[in-house]
Tab-separated table of C-alpha atoms in Angstrom:
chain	number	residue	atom	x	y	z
A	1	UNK	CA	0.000	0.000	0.000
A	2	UNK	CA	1.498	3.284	-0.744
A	3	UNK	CA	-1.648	5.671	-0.773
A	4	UNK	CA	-5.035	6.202	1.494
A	5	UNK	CA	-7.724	8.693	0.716
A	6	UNK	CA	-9.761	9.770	4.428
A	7	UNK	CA	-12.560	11.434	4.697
A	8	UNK	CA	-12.981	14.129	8.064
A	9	UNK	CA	-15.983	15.404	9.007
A	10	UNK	CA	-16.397	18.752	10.264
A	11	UNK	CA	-18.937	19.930	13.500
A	12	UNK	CA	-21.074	22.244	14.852
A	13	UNK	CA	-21.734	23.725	18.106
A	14	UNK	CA	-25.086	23.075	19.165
A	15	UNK	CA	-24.296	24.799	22.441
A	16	UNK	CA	-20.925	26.662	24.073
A	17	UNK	CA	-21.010	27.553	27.479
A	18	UNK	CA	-17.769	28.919	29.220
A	19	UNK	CA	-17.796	28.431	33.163
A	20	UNK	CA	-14.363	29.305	34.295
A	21	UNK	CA	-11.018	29.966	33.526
A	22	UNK	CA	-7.666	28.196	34.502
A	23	UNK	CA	-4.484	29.750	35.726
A	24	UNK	CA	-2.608	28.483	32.550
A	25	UNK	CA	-5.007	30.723	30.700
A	26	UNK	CA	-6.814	27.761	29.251
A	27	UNK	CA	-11.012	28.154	29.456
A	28	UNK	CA	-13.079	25.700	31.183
A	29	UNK	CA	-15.699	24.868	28.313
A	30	UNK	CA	-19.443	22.975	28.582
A	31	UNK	CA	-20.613	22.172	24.834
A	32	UNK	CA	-22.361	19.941	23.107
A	33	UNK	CA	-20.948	19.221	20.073
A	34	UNK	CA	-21.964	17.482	16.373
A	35	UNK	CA	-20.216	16.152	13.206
A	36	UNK	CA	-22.045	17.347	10.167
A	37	UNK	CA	-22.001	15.908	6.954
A	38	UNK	CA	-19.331	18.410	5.450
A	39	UNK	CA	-16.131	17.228	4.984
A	40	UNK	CA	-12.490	17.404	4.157
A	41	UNK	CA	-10.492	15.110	1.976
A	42	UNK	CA	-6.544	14.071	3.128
A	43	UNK	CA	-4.603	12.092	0.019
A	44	UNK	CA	-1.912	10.542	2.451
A	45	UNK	CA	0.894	9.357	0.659
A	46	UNK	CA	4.398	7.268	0.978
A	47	UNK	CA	7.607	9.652	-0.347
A	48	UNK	CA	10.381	7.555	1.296
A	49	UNK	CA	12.277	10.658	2.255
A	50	UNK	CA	11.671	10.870	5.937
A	51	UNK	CA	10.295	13.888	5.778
A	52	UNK	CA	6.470	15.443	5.653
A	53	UNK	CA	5.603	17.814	2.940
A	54	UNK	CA	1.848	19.458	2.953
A	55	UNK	CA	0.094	21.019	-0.182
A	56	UNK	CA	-3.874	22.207	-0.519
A	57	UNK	CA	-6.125	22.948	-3.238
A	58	UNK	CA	-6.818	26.426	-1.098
A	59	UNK	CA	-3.522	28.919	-1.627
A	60	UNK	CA	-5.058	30.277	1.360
A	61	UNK	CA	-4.474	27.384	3.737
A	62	UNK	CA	-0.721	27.805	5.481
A	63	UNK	CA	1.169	24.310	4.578
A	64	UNK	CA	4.075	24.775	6.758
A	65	UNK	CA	5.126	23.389	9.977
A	66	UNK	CA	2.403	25.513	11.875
A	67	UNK	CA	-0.621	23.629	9.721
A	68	UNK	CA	-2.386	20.751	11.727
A	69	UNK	CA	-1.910	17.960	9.484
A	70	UNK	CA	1.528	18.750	9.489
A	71	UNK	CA	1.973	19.104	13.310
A	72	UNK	CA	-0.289	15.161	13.313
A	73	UNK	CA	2.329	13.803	11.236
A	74	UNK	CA	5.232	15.165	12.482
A	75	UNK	CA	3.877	13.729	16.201
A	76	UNK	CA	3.510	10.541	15.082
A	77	UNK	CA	7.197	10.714	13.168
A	78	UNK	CA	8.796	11.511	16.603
A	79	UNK	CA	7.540	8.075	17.954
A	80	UNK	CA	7.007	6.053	15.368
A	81	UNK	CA	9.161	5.116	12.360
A	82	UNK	CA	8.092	5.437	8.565
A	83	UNK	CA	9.307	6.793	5.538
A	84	UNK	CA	7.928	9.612	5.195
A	85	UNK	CA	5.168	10.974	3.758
A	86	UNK	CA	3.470	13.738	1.016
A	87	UNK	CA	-0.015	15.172	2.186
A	88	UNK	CA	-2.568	17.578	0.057
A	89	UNK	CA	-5.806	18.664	1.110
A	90	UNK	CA	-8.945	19.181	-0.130
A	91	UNK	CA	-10.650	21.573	1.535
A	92	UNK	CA	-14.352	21.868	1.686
A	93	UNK	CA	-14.720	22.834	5.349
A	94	UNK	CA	-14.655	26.452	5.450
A	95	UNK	CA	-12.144	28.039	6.656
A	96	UNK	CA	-12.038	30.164	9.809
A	97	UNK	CA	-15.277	29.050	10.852
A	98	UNK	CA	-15.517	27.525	13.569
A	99	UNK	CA	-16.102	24.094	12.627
A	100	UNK	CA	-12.708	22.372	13.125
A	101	UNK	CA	-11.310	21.932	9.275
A	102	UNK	CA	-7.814	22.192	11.295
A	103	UNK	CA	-8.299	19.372	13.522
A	104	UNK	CA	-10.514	17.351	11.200
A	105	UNK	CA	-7.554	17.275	9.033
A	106	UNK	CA	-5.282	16.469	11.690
A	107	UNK	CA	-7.647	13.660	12.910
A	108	UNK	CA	-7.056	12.539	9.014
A	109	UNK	CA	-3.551	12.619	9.145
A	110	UNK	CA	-3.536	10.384	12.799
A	111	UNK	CA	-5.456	7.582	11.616
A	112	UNK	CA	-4.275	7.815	7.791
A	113	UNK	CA	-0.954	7.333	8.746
A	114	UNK	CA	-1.890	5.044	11.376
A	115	UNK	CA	-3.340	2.844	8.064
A	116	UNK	CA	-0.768	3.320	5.557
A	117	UNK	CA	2.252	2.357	7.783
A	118	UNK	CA	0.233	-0.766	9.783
A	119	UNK	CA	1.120	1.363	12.966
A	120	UNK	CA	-1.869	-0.270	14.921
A	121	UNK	CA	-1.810	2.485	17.451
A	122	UNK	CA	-5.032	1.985	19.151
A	123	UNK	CA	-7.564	4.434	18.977
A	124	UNK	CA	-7.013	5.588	22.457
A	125	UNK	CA	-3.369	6.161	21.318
A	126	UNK	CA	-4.412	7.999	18.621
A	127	UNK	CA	-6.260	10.159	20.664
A	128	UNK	CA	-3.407	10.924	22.642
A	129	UNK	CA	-1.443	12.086	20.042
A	130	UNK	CA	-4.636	14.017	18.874
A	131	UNK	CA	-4.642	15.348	22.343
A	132	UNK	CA	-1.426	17.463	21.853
A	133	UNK	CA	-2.494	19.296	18.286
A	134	UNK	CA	-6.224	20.535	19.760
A	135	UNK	CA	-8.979	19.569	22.636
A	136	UNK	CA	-11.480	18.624	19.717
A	137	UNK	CA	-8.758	16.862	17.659
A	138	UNK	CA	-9.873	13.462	19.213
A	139	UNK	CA	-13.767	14.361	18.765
A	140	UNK	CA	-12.585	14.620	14.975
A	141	UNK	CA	-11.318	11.014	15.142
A	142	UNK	CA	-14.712	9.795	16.725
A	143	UNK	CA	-17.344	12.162	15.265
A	144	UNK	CA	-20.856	11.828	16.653
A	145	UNK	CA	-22.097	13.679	19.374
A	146	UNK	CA	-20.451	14.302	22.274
A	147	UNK	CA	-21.062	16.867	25.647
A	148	UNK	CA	-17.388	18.143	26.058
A	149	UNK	CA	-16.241	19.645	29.263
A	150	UNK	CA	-12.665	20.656	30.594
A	151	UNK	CA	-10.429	22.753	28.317
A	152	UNK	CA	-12.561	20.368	25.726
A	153	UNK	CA	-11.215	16.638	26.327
A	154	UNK	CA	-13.243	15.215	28.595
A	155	UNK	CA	-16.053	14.090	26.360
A	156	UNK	CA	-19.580	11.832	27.228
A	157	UNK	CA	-21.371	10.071	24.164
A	158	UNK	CA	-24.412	11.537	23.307
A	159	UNK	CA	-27.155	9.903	21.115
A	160	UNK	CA	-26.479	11.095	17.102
A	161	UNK	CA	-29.188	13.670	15.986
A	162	UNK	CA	-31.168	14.106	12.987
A	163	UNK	CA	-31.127	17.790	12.073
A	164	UNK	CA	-31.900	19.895	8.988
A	165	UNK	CA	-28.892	22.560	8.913
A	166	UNK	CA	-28.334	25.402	6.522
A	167	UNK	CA	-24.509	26.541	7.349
A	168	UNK	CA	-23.518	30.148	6.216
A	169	UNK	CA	-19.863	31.359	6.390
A	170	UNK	CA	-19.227	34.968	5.973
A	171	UNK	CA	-16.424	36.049	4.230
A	172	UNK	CA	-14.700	37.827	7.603
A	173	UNK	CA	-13.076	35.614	9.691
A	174	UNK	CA	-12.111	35.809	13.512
A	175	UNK	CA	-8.986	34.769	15.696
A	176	UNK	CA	-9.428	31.796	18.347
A	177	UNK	CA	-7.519	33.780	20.394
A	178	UNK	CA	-8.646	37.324	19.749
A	179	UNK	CA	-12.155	35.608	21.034
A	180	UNK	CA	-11.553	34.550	24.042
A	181	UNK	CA	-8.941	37.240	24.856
A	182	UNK	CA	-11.858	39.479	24.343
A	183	UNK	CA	-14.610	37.359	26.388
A	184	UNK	CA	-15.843	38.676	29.793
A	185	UNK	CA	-16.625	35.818	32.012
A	186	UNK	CA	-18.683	38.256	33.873
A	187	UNK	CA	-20.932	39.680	30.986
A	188	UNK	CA	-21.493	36.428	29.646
A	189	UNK	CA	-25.517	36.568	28.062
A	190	UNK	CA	-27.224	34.395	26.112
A	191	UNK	CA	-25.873	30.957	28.272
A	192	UNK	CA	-26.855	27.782	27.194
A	193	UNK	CA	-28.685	24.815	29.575
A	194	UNK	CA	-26.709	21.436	28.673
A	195	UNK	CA	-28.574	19.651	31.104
A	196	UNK	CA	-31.636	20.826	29.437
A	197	UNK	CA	-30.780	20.157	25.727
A	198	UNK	CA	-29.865	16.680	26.569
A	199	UNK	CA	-33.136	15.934	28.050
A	200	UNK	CA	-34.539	17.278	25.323
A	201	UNK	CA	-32.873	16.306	22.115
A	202	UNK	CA	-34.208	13.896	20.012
A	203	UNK	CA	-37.475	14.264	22.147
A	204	UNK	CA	-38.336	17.647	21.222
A	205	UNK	CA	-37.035	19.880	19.140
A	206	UNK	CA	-39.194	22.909	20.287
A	207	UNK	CA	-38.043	22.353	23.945
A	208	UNK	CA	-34.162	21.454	22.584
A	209	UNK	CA	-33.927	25.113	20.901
A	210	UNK	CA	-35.232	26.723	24.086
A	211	UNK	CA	-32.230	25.613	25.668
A	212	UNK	CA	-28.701	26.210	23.349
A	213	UNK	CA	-26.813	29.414	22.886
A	214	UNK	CA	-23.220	29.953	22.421
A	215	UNK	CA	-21.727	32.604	25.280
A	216	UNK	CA	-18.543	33.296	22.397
A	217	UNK	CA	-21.088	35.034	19.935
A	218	UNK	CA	-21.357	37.649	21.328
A	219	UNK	CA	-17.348	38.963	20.899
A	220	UNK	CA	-17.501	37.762	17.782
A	221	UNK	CA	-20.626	39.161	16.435
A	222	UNK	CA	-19.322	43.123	17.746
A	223	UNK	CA	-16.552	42.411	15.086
A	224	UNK	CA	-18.129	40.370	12.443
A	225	UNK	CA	-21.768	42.580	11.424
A	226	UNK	CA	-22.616	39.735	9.040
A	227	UNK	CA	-23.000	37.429	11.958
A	228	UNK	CA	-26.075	38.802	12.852
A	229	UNK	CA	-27.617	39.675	9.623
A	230	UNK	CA	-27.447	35.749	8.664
A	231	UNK	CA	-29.270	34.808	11.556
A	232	UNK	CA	-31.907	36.772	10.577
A	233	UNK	CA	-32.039	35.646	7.486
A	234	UNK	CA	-32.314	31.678	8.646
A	235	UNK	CA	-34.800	33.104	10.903
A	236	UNK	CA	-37.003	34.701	8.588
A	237	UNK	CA	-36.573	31.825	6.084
A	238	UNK	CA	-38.438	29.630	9.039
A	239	UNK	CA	-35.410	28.051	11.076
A	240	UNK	CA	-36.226	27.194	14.586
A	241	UNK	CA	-33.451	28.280	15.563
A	242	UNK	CA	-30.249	30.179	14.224
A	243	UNK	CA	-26.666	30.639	15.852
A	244	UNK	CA	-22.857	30.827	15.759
A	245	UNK	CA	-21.425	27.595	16.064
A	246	UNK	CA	-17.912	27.751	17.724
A	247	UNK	CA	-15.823	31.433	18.055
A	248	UNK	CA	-17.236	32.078	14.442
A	249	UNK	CA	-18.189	32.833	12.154
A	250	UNK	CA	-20.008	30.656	10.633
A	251	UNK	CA	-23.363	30.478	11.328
A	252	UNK	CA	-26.476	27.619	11.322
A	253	UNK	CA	-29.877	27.441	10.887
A	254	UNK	CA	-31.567	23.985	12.382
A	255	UNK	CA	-34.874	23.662	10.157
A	256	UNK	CA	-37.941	21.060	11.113
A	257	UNK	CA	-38.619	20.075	6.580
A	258	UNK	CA	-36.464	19.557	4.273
A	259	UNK	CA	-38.713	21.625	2.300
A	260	UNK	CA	-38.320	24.952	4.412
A	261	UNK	CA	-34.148	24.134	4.468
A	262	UNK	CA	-34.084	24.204	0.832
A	263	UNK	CA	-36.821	27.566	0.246
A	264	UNK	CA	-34.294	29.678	2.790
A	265	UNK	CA	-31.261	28.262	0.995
A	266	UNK	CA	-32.927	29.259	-2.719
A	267	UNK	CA	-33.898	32.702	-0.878
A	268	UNK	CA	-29.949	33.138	0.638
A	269	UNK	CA	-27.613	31.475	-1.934
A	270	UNK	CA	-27.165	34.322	-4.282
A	271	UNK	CA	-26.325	36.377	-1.350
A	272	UNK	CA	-23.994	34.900	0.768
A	273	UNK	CA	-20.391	32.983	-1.249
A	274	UNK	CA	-20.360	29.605	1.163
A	275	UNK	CA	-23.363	28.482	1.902
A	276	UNK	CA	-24.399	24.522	2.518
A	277	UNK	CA	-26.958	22.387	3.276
A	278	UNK	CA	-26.225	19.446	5.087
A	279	UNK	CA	-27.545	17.371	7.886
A	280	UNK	CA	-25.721	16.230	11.632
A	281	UNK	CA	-24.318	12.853	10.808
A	282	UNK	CA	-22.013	9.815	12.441
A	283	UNK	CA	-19.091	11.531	11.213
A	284	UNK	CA	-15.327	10.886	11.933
A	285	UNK	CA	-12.770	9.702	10.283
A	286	UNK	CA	-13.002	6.925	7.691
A	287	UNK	CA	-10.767	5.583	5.147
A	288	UNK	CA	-12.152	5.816	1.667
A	289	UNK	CA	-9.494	4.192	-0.344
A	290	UNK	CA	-6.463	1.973	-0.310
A	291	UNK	CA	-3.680	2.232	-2.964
């Protein structure tokens, strides 16, 4: 075998709650998080030079040492030992938007190489490794739907969902950090009830919107107008619900018909340059071919 071809699913968050901070400067997160059936493709390849090289079919993705796949490989170089490999992406996840293209792609590169070299790290070693890139790095791996706590890592299984989504990304995007450098524990509005949504998803999707929010849309929306101008567009094209998923900035719309998802994307696609419609899924990481 000297080629794989994995598939990485991106998520949404149906709620973000931040309770605390730690001394290391790390926040304390509560979220409920959801693969989606958007996704990017990682061409993992053998080069036989020891080394990793990264390329992308978006000139606007950084393919040096700072970009996630690269950082997965390079991880897994350090303890392991293989020959190297070439890497290109193609990117469909937007990017800058909240939805973890980064780590989805690193997840890709774990378990890729994991495949291509017969590694047979198990998948809590995997997750390990995933552990060091980014706290949702090891959701990527998984997918599904998860309620994440701690700086993001500590994660319970959650039944999967069946939701209509309409996903907008703006063309601004936002800094992680400039986010949550910018958040005020204090002022937080707009919280989310995790315990709530639980009881309620899959039972009732009335009572489930009541009870998510995302406390980081706030920062993000005082920089980003177009934030709020999408969500009332979903809302006036009949979502139940609209919000930020993540620091931003892309924005969803959960619809109850098919019908209504695809009238408000007609009514919004014109308008807006990256706009999907898609549906939560099982998500992950999965190998699509074997060369």
């Amino acid at each position: 075998m000297e080629k794989v071809v994995v598939k990485a699913n991106a998520k949404i968050n149906l709620t973000l709650d931040v309770i605390g901070k730690r001394e290391d400067g790390y926040h304390l997160l509560d979220m409920v998080m959801h693969s989606v059936g958007i996704y990017d493709e990682i061409t993992i390849k053998k080069n036989y030079e020891n080394n990793i090289k990264v390329s992308c079919d978006n000139n606007s993705i950084e393919i040096d040492e700072m970009n996630s796949a690269f950082k997965a490989a390079k991880l897994i170089m350090e303890e392991k030992e293989f020959s190297g490999v070439d890497i290109h992406i193609n990117k469909t996840i937007p990017i800058g938007a909240g939805m973890a293209g980064g780590s989805a792609d690193a997840a890709a590169v774990i378990v890729g190489i994991n495949e291509l070299f017969n590694l047979n790290m198990s998948l809590e070693e995997m997750k390990s490794i995933a552990l060091k890139i980014g706290a949702d790095v090891p959701f990527c791996i998984e997918g599904g739907c998860v309620r994440a706590t701690g700086i993001g890592e500590k994660m319970e299984k959650l039944p999967i969902m069946d939701l209509n989504l309409l996903i907008i990304k703006p063309d601004e995007s936002i800094s992680t950090a400039f986010v949550y450098k910018n958040l005020i524990l204090s002022e937080l509005a707009n919280r989310p009830d995790n315990n709530g949504f639980i009881k309620a998803m899959n039972n009732n999707l009335d009572e489930m919107v009541k009870t998510m929010g995302n406390v980081l849309e706030s920062v993000t929306a005082s920089k980003v107008s177009f934030i709020n101008e999408i969500k009332k567009d979903m809302i006036n094209g009949k979502a139940k619900i609209s919000m930020m998923t993540g620091s931003g900035t892309a924005v969803f719309g959960i619809f109850e018909s098919i019908s209504e998802l695809k009238d408000c994307y007609e009514s919004l696609r014109f308008k807006y340059n990256e706009i999907f419609v898609t549906k939560t899924e099982r998500g992950g990481v999965y190998i699509e071919s074997r060369d």
